[in-house]
mmCIF file of C-alpha atoms in Angstrom:
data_model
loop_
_atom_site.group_PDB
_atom_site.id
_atom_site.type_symbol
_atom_site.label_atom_id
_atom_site.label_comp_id
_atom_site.label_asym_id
_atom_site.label_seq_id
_atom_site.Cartn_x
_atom_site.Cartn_y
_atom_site.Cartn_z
ATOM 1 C CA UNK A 1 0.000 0.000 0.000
ATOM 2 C CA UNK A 2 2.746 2.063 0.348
ATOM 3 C CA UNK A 3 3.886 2.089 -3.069
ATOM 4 C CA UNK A 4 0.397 3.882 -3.951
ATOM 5 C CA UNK A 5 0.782 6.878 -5.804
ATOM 6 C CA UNK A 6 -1.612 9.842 -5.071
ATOM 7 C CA UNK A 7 -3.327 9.866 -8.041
ATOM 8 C CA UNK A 8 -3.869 5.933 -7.816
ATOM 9 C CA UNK A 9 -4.757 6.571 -3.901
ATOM 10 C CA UNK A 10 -7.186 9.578 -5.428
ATOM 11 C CA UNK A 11 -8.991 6.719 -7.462
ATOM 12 C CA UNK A 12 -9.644 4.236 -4.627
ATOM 13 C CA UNK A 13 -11.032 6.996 -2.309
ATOM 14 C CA UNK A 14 -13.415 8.111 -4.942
ATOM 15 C CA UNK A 15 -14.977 4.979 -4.527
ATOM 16 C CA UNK A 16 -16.009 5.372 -0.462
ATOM 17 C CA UNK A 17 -18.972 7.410 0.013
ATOM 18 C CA UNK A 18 -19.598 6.235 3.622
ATOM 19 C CA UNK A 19 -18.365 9.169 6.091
ATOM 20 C CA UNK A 20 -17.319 7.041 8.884
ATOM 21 C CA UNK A 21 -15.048 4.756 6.427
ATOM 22 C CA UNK A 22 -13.590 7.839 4.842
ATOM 23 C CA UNK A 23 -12.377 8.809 8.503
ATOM 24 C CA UNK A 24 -10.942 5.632 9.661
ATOM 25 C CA UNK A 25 -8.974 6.438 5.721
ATOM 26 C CA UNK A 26 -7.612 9.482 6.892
ATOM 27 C CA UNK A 27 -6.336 7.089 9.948
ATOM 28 C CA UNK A 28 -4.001 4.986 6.995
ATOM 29 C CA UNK A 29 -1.055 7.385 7.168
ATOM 30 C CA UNK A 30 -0.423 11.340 6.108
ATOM 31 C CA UNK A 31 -0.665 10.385 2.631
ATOM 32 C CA UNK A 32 -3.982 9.139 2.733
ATOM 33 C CA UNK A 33 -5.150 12.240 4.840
ATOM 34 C CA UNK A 34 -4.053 14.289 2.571
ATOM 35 C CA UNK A 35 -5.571 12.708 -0.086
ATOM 36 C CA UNK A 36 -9.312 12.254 1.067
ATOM 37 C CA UNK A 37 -9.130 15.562 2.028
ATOM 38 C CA UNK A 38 -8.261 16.461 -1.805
ATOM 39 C CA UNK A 39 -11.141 14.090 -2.686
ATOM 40 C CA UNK A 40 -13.541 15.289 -0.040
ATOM 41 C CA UNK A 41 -16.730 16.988 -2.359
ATOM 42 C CA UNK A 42 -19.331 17.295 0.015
ATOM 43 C CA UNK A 43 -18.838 18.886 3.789
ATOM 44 C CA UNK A 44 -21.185 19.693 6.677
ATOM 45 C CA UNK A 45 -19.857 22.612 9.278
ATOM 46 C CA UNK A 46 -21.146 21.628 12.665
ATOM 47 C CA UNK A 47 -19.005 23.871 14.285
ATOM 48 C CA UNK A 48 -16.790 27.112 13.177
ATOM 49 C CA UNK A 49 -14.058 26.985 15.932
ATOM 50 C CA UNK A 50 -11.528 25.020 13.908
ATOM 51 C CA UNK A 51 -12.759 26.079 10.448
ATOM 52 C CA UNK A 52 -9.012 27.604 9.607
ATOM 53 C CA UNK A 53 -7.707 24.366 10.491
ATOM 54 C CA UNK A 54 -9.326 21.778 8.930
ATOM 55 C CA UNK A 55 -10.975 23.424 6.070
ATOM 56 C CA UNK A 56 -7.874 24.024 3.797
ATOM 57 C CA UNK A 57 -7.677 20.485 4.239
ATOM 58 C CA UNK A 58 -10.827 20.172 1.283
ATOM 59 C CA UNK A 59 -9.601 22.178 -1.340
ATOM 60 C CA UNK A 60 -11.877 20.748 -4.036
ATOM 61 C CA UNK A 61 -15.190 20.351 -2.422
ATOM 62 C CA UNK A 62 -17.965 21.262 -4.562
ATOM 63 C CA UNK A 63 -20.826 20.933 -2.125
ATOM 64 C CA UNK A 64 -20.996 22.608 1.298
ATOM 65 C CA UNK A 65 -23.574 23.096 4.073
ATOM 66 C CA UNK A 66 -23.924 24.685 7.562
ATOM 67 C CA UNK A 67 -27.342 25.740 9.498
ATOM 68 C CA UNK A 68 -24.904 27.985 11.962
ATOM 69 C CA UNK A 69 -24.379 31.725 11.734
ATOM 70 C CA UNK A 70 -22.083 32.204 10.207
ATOM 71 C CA UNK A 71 -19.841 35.830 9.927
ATOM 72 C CA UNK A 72 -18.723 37.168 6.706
ATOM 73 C CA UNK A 73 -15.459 36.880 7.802
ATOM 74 C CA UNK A 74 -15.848 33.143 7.691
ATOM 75 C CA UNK A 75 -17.454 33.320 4.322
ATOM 76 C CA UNK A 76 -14.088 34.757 3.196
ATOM 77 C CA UNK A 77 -12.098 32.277 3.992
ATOM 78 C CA UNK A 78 -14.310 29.731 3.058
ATOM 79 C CA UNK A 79 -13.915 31.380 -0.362
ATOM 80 C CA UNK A 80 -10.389 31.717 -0.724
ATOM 81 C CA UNK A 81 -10.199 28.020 0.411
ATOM 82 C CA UNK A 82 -12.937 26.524 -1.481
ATOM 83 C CA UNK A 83 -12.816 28.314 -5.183
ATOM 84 C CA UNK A 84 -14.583 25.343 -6.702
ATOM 85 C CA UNK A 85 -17.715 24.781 -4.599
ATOM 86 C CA UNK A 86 -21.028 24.560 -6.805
ATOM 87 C CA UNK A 87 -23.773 23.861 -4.427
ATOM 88 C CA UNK A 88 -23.877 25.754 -1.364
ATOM 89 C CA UNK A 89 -26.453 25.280 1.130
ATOM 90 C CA UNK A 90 -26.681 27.950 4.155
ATOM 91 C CA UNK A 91 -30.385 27.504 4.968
ATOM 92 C CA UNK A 92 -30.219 28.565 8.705
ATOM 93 C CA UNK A 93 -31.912 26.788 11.312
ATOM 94 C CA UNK A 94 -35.273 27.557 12.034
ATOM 95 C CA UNK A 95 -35.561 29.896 15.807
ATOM 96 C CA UNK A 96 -37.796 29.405 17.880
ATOM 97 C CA UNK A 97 -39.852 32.410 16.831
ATOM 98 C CA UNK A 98 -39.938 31.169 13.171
ATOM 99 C CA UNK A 99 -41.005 27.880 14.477
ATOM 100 C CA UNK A 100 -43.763 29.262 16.244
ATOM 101 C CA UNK A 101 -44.224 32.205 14.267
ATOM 102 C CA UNK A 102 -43.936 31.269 11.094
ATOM 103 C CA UNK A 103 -41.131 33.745 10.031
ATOM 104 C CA UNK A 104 -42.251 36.388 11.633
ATOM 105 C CA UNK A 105 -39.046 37.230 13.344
ATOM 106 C CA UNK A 106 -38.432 39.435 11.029
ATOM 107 C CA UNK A 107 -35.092 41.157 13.316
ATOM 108 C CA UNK A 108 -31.994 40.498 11.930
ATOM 109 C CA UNK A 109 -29.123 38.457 13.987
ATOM 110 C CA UNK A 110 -25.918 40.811 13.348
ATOM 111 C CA UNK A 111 -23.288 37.581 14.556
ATOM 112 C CA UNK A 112 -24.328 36.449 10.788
ATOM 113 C CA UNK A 113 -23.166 37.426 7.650
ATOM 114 C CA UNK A 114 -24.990 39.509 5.144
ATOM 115 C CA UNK A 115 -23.852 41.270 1.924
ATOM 116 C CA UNK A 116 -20.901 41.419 2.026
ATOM 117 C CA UNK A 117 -20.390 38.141 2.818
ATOM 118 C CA UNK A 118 -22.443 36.972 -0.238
ATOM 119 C CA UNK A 119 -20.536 38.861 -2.389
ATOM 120 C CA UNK A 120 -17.669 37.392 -0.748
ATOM 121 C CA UNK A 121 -18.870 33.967 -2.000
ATOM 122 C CA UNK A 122 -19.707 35.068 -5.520
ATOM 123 C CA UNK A 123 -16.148 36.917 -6.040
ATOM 124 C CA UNK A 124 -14.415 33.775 -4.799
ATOM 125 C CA UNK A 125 -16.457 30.849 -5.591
ATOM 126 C CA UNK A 126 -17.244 31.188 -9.679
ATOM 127 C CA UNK A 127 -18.664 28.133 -9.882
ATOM 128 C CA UNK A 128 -22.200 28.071 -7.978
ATOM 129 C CA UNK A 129 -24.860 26.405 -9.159
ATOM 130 C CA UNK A 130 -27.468 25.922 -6.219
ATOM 131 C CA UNK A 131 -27.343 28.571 -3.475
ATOM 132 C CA UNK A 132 -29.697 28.483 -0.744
ATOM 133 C CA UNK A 133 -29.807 31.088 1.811
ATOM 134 C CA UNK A 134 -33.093 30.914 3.742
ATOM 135 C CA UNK A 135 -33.743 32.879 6.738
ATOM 136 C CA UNK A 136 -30.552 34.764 6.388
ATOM 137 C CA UNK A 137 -32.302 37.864 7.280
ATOM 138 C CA UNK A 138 -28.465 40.461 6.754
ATOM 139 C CA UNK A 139 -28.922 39.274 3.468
ATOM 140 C CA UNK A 140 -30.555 41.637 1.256
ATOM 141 C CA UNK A 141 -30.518 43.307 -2.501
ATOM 142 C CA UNK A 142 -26.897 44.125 -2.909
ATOM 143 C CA UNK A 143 -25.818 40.779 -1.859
ATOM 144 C CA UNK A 144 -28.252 39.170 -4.445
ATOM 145 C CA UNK A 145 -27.279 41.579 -6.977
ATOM 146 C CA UNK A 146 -23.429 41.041 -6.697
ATOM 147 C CA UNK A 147 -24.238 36.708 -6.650
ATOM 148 C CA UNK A 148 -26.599 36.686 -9.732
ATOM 149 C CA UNK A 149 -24.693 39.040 -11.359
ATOM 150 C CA UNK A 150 -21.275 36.868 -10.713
ATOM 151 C CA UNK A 151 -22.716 33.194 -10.819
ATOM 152 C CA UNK A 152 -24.824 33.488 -14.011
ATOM 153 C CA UNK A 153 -25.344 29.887 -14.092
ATOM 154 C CA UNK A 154 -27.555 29.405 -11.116
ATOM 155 C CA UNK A 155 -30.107 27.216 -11.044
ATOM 156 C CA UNK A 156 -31.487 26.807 -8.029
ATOM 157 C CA UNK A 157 -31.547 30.344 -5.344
ATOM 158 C CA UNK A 158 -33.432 30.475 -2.115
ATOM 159 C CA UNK A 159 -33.936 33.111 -0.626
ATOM 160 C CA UNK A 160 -36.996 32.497 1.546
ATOM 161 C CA UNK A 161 -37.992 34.670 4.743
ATOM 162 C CA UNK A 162 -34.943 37.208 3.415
ATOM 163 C CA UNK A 163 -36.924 40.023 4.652
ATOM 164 C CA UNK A 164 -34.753 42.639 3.407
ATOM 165 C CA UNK A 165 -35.127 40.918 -0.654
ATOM 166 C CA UNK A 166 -37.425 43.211 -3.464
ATOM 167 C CA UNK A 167 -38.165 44.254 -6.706
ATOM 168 C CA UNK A 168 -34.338 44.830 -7.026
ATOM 169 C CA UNK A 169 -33.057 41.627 -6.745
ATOM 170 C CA UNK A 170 -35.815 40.214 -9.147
ATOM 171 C CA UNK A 171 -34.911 42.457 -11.575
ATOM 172 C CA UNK A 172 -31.722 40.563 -11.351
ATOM 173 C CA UNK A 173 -32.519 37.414 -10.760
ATOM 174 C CA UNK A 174 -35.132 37.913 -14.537
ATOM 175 C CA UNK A 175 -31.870 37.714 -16.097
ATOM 176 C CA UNK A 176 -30.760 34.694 -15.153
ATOM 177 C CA UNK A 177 -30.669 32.060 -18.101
ATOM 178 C CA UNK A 178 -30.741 28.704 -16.885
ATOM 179 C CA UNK A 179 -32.204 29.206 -13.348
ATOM 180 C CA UNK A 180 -34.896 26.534 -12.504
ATOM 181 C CA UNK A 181 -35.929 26.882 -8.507
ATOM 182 C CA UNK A 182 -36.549 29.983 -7.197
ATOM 183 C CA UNK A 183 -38.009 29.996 -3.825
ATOM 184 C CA UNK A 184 -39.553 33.556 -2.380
ATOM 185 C CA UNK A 185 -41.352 32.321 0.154
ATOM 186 C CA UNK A 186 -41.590 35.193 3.280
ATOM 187 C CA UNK A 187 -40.320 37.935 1.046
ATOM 188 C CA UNK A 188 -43.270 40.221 1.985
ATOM 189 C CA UNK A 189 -40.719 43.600 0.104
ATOM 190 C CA UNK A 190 -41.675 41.900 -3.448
ATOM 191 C CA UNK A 191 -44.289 43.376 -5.492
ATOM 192 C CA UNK A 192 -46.372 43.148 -8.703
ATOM 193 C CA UNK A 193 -43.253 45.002 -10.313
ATOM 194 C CA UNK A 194 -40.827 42.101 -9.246
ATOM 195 C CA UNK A 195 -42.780 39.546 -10.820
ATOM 196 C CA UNK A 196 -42.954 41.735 -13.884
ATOM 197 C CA UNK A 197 -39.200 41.124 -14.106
ATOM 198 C CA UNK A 198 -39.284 37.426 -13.395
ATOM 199 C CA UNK A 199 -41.876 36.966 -15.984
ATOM 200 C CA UNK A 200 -40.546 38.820 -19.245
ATOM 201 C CA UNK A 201 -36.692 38.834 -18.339
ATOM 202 C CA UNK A 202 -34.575 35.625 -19.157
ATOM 203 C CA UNK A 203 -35.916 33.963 -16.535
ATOM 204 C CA UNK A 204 -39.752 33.420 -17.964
ATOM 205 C CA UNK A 205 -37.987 30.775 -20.419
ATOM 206 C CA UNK A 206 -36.218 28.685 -17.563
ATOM 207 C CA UNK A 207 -38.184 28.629 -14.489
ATOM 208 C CA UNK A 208 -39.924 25.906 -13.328
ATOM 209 C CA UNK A 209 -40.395 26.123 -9.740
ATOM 210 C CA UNK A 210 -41.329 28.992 -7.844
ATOM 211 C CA UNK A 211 -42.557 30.024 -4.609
ATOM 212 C CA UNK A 212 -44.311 33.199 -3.538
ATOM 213 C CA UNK A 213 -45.868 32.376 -0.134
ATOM 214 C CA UNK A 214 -46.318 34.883 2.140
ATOM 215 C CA UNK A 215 -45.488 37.452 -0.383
ATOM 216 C CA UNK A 216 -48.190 40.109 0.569
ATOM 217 C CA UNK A 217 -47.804 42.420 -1.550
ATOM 218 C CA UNK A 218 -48.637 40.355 -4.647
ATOM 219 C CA UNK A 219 -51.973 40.952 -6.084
ATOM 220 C CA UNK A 220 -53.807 40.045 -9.622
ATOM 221 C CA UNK A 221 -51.943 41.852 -11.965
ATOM 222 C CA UNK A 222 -48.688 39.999 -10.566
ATOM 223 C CA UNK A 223 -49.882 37.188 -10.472
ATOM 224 C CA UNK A 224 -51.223 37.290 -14.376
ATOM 225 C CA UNK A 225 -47.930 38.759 -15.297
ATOM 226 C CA UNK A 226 -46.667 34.813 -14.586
ATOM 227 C CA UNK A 227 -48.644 33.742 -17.553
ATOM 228 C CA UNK A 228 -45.897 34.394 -19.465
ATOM 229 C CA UNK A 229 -44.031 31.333 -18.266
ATOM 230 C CA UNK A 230 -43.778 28.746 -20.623
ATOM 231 C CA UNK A 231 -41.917 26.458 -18.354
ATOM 232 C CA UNK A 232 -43.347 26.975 -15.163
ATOM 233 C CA UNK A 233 -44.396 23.375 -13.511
ATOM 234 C CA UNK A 234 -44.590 24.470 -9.966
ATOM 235 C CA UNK A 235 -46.283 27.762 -8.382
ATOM 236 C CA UNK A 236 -46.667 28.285 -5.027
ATOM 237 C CA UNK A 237 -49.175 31.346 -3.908
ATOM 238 C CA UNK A 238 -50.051 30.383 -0.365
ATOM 239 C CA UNK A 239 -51.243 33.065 2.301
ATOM 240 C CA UNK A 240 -50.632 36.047 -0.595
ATOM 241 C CA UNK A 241 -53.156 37.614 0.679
ATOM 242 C CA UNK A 242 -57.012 38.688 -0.183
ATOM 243 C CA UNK A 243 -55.742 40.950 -3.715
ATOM 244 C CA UNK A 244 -55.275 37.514 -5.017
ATOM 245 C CA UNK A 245 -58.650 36.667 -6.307
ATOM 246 C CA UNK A 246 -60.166 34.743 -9.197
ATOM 247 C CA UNK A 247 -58.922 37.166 -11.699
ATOM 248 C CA UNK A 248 -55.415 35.967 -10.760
ATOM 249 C CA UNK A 249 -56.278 32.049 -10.508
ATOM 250 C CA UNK A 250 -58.098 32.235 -14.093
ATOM 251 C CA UNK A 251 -54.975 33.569 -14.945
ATOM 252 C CA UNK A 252 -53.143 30.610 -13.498
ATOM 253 C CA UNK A 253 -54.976 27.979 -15.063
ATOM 254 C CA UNK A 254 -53.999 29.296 -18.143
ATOM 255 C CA UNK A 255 -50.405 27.896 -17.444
ATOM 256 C CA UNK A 256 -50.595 24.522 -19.182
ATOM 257 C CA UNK A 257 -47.613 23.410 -18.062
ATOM 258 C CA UNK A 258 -48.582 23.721 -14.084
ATOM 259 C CA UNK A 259 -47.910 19.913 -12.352
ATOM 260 C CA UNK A 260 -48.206 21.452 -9.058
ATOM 261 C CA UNK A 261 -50.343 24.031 -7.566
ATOM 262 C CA UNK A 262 -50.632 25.213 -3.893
ATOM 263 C CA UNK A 263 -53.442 28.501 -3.710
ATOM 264 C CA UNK A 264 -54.164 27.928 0.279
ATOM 265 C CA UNK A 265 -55.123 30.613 2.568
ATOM 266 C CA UNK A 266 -56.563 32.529 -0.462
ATOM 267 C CA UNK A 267 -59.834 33.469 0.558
ATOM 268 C CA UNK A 268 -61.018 35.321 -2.744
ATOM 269 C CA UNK A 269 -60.241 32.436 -4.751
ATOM 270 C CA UNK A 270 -63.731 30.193 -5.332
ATOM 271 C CA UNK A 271 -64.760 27.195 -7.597
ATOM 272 C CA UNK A 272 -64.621 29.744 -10.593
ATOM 273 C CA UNK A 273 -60.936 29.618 -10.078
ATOM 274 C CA UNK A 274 -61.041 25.397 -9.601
ATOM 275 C CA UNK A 275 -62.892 24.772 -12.625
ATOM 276 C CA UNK A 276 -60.860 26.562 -14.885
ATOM 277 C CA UNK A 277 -57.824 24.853 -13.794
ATOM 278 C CA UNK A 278 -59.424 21.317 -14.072
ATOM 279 C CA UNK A 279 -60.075 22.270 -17.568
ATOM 280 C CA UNK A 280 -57.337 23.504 -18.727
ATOM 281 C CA UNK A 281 -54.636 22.203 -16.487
ATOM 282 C CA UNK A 282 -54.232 18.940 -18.094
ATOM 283 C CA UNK A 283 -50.381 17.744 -16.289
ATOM 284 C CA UNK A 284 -51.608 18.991 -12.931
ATOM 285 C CA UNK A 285 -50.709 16.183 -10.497
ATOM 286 C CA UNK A 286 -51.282 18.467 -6.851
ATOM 287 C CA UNK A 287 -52.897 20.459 -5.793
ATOM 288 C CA UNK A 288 -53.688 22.036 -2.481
ATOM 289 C CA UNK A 289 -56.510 24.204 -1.294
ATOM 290 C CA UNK A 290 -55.811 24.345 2.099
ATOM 291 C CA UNK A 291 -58.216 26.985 3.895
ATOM 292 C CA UNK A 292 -59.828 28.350 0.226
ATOM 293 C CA UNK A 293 -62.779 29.014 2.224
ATOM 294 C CA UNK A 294 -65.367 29.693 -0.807
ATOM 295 C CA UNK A 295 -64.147 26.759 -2.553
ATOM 296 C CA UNK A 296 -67.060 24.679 -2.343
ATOM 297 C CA UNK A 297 -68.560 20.401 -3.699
ATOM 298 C CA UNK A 298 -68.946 22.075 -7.373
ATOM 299 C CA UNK A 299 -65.532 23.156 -7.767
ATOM 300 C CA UNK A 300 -64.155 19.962 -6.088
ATOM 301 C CA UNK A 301 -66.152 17.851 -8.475
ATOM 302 C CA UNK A 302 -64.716 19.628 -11.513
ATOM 303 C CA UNK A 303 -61.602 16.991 -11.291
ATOM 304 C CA UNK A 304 -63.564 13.890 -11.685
ATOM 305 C CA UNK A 305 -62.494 13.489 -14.721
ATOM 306 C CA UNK A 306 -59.165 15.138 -14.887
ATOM 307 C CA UNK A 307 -56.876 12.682 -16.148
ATOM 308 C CA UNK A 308 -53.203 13.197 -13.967
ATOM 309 C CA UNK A 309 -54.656 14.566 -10.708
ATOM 310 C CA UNK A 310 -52.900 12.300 -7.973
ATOM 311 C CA UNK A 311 -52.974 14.710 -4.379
ATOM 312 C CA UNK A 312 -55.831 16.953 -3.697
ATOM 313 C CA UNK A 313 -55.945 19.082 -0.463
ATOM 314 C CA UNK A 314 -58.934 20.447 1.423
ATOM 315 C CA UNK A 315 -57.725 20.919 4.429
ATOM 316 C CA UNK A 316 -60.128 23.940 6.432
ATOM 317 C CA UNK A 317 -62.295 23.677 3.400
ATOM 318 C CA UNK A 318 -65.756 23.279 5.231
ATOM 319 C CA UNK A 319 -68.091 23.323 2.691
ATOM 320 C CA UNK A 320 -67.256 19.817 1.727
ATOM 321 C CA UNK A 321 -69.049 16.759 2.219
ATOM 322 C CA UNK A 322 -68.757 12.883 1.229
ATOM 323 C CA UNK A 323 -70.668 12.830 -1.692
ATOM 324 C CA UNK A 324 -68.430 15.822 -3.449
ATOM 325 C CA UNK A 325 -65.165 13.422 -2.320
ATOM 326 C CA UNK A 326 -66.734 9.974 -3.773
ATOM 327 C CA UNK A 327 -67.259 12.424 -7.313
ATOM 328 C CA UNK A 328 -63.776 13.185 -7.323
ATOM 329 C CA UNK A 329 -62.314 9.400 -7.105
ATOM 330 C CA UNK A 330 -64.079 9.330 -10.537
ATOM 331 C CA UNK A 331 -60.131 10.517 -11.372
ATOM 332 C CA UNK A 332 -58.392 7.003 -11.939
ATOM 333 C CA UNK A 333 -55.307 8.735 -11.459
ATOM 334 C CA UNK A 334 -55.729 10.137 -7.312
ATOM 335 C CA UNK A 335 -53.863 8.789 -5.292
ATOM 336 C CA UNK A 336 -54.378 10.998 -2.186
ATOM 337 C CA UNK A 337 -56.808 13.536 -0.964
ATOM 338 C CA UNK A 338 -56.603 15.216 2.717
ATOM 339 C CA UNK A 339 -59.851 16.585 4.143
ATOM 340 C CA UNK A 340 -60.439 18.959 7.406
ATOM 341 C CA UNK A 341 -60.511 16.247 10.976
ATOM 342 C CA UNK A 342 -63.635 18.778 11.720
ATOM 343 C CA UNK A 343 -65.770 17.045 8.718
ATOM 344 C CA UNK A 344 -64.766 13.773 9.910
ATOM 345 C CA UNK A 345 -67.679 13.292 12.107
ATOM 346 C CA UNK A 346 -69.833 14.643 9.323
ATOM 347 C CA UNK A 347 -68.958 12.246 6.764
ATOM 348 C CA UNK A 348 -70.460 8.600 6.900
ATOM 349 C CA UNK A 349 -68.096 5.816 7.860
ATOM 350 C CA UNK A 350 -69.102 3.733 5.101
ATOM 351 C CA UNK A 351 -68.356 6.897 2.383
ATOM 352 C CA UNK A 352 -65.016 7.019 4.403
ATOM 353 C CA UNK A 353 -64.293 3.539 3.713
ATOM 354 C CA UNK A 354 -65.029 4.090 0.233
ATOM 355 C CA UNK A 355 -62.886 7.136 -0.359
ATOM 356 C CA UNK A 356 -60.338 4.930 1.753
ATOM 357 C CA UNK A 357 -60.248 1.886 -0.626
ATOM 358 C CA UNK A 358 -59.866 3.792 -3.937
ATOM 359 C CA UNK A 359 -57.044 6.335 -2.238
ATOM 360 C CA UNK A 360 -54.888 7.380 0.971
ATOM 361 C CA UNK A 361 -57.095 9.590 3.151
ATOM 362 C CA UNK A 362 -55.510 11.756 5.728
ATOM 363 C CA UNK A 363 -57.241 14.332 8.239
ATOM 364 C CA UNK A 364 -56.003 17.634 8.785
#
């Protein structure tokens, strides 16, 4: 074993994925620390006290992660020693206000990094691909500025409950070319005008997933603007607030190439909205209604014949009952429907046991 070369040592360590037999490796000898630490691609920080000593260590890693704050001093020297790092995922831990808030802590933590950290990153790390960077609250439009405008071939940013994000980073972000995830969710600064640049910048032609929950601020006219997305297979409008009506979601059922659909919490959005899309939303595969409180049997039974529907869920939909369900298993294709636990009583066992055999039924 000692006659093993580096580059022949290189080739046997690419084959160990296991983490704990990649440690006892670095156990072999100084040549074979060195070299699993040059193989090393993927990392997890658990703790930042001996980052300067072990992290030059992995000079080719390529995917990083860390839920810790982190400082933006530590972002530089993560840069200088990791140039070649492509997916980099810094989605912080959820506090205990977010937990039980739901993002509403909307104070930033100053021991974490913010701009100039991020454009730390971008400067030194050319490569990025995937970047996700939710609930880092420091981090707002110059930082997302500097990274779209230096890692052009993202394709996957998220940037969800970064209070500080608006229009200005989405007019960035529009020009992306090849970016395919793009979650929003919390960003309660972005308006009708931001999805204006998402929707006729680069962007439109590229974007398949995208989330917009909690964005506040969005109304109709945003939310037709999307239209203009021929690629877009997964939209995500939950708790947007009451100017999202039907004149948005006959907008979104024009979007034929929706396969997933989540519209809960808005409470201007009826059966108008749910026939439209059964009609004319021919991949859709999921969809959720959770708390759509005028959605009502005759826009549930709309899907009875749709041909790919496999999850529908009324959750805190109340004007439901078992007959409206037992229509909708008329779609072959369901596979799974969740109901409200307060209609459970309401329903008949036997039209439970029904609904049960043909697909999963969960209470919410």
């Amino acid at each position: 074993m000692s006659n093993l070369g580096d580059d022949e040592l290189a080739l046997i360590l690419n084959w160990v994925y296991d983490h704990n037999d990649r440690k006892s490796c670095t156990l072999v000898s100084k040549q074979w620390l060195r070299v699993e630490g040059q193989t090393r691609s993927f990392i997890r920080i658990l703790e930042l006290d001996d980052l300067q000593s072990f992290l030059p260590r992995f000079p080719n890693l390529l995917h990083l992660e860390s839920q810790l704050l982190i400082t933006n001093s530590h972002l530089q020297f993560i840069a200088r020693m990791c140039p070649k790092i492509e997916f980099l995922n810094f989605n912080l831990k959820p506090s205990r206000v977010d937990e039980y808030f739901h993002g509403l802590d909307e104070f930033p933590d100053f021991s974490d990094f913010g701009d100039n950290g991020v454009r730390s990153l971008a400067k030194g790390c050319c490569n990025l691909t995937k970047v996700l960077l939710r609930r880092r609250k420091n981090v707002a439009n110059h930082g997302v500025i500097t990274l779209v405008n230096l890692a052009q071939n993202l394709t996957t940013l998220d940037l969800g409950w970064c209070n500080s994000i608006g229009d200005q980073s989405l007019e960035a972000i529009g020009g992306l070319h090849f970016i395919r995830v793009l979650n929003l969710e919390g960003c309660s600064l972005i308006t009708d005008r931001g999805l204006g640049f998402l929707a006729n910048g680069s962007s439109s032609r590229s974007l398949k997933k995208l989330i917009l929950a909690d964005c506040d601020r969005v109304t109709d006219f945003g939310v037709s603007l999307l239209q203009g997305m021929c690629c877009l297979e997964e939209l995500n409008l939950a708790e947007c607030g009451p100017k999202v009506t039907d004149n948005g979601g006959m907008v979104v059922a024009s979007i034929p190439s929706l396969k997933r659909l989540n519209l809960s919490w808005l409470i201007n959005v009826s059966d108008i909205t749910l026939v439209a899309i059964a009609e004319n939303c021919e991949e859709l595969v999921a969809l959720v209604l959770t708390g759509c409180e005028m959605i009502t049997g005759a826009g549930v039974r709309a899907f009875a014949n749709h041909e790919r529907l496999e999850s529908l869920v009324l959750a805190s939909c109340y004007s439901i009952c078992g007959d409206d369900v037992e229509m909708v298993l008329k779609c072959k294709t369901l596979k799974q429907i969740v109901l409200d636990k307060g209609l459970r009583m309401w329903i008949p066992a036997r039209t439970q046991e029904n609904i049960s055999r043909s697909c999963q039924l969960h209470w919410r």
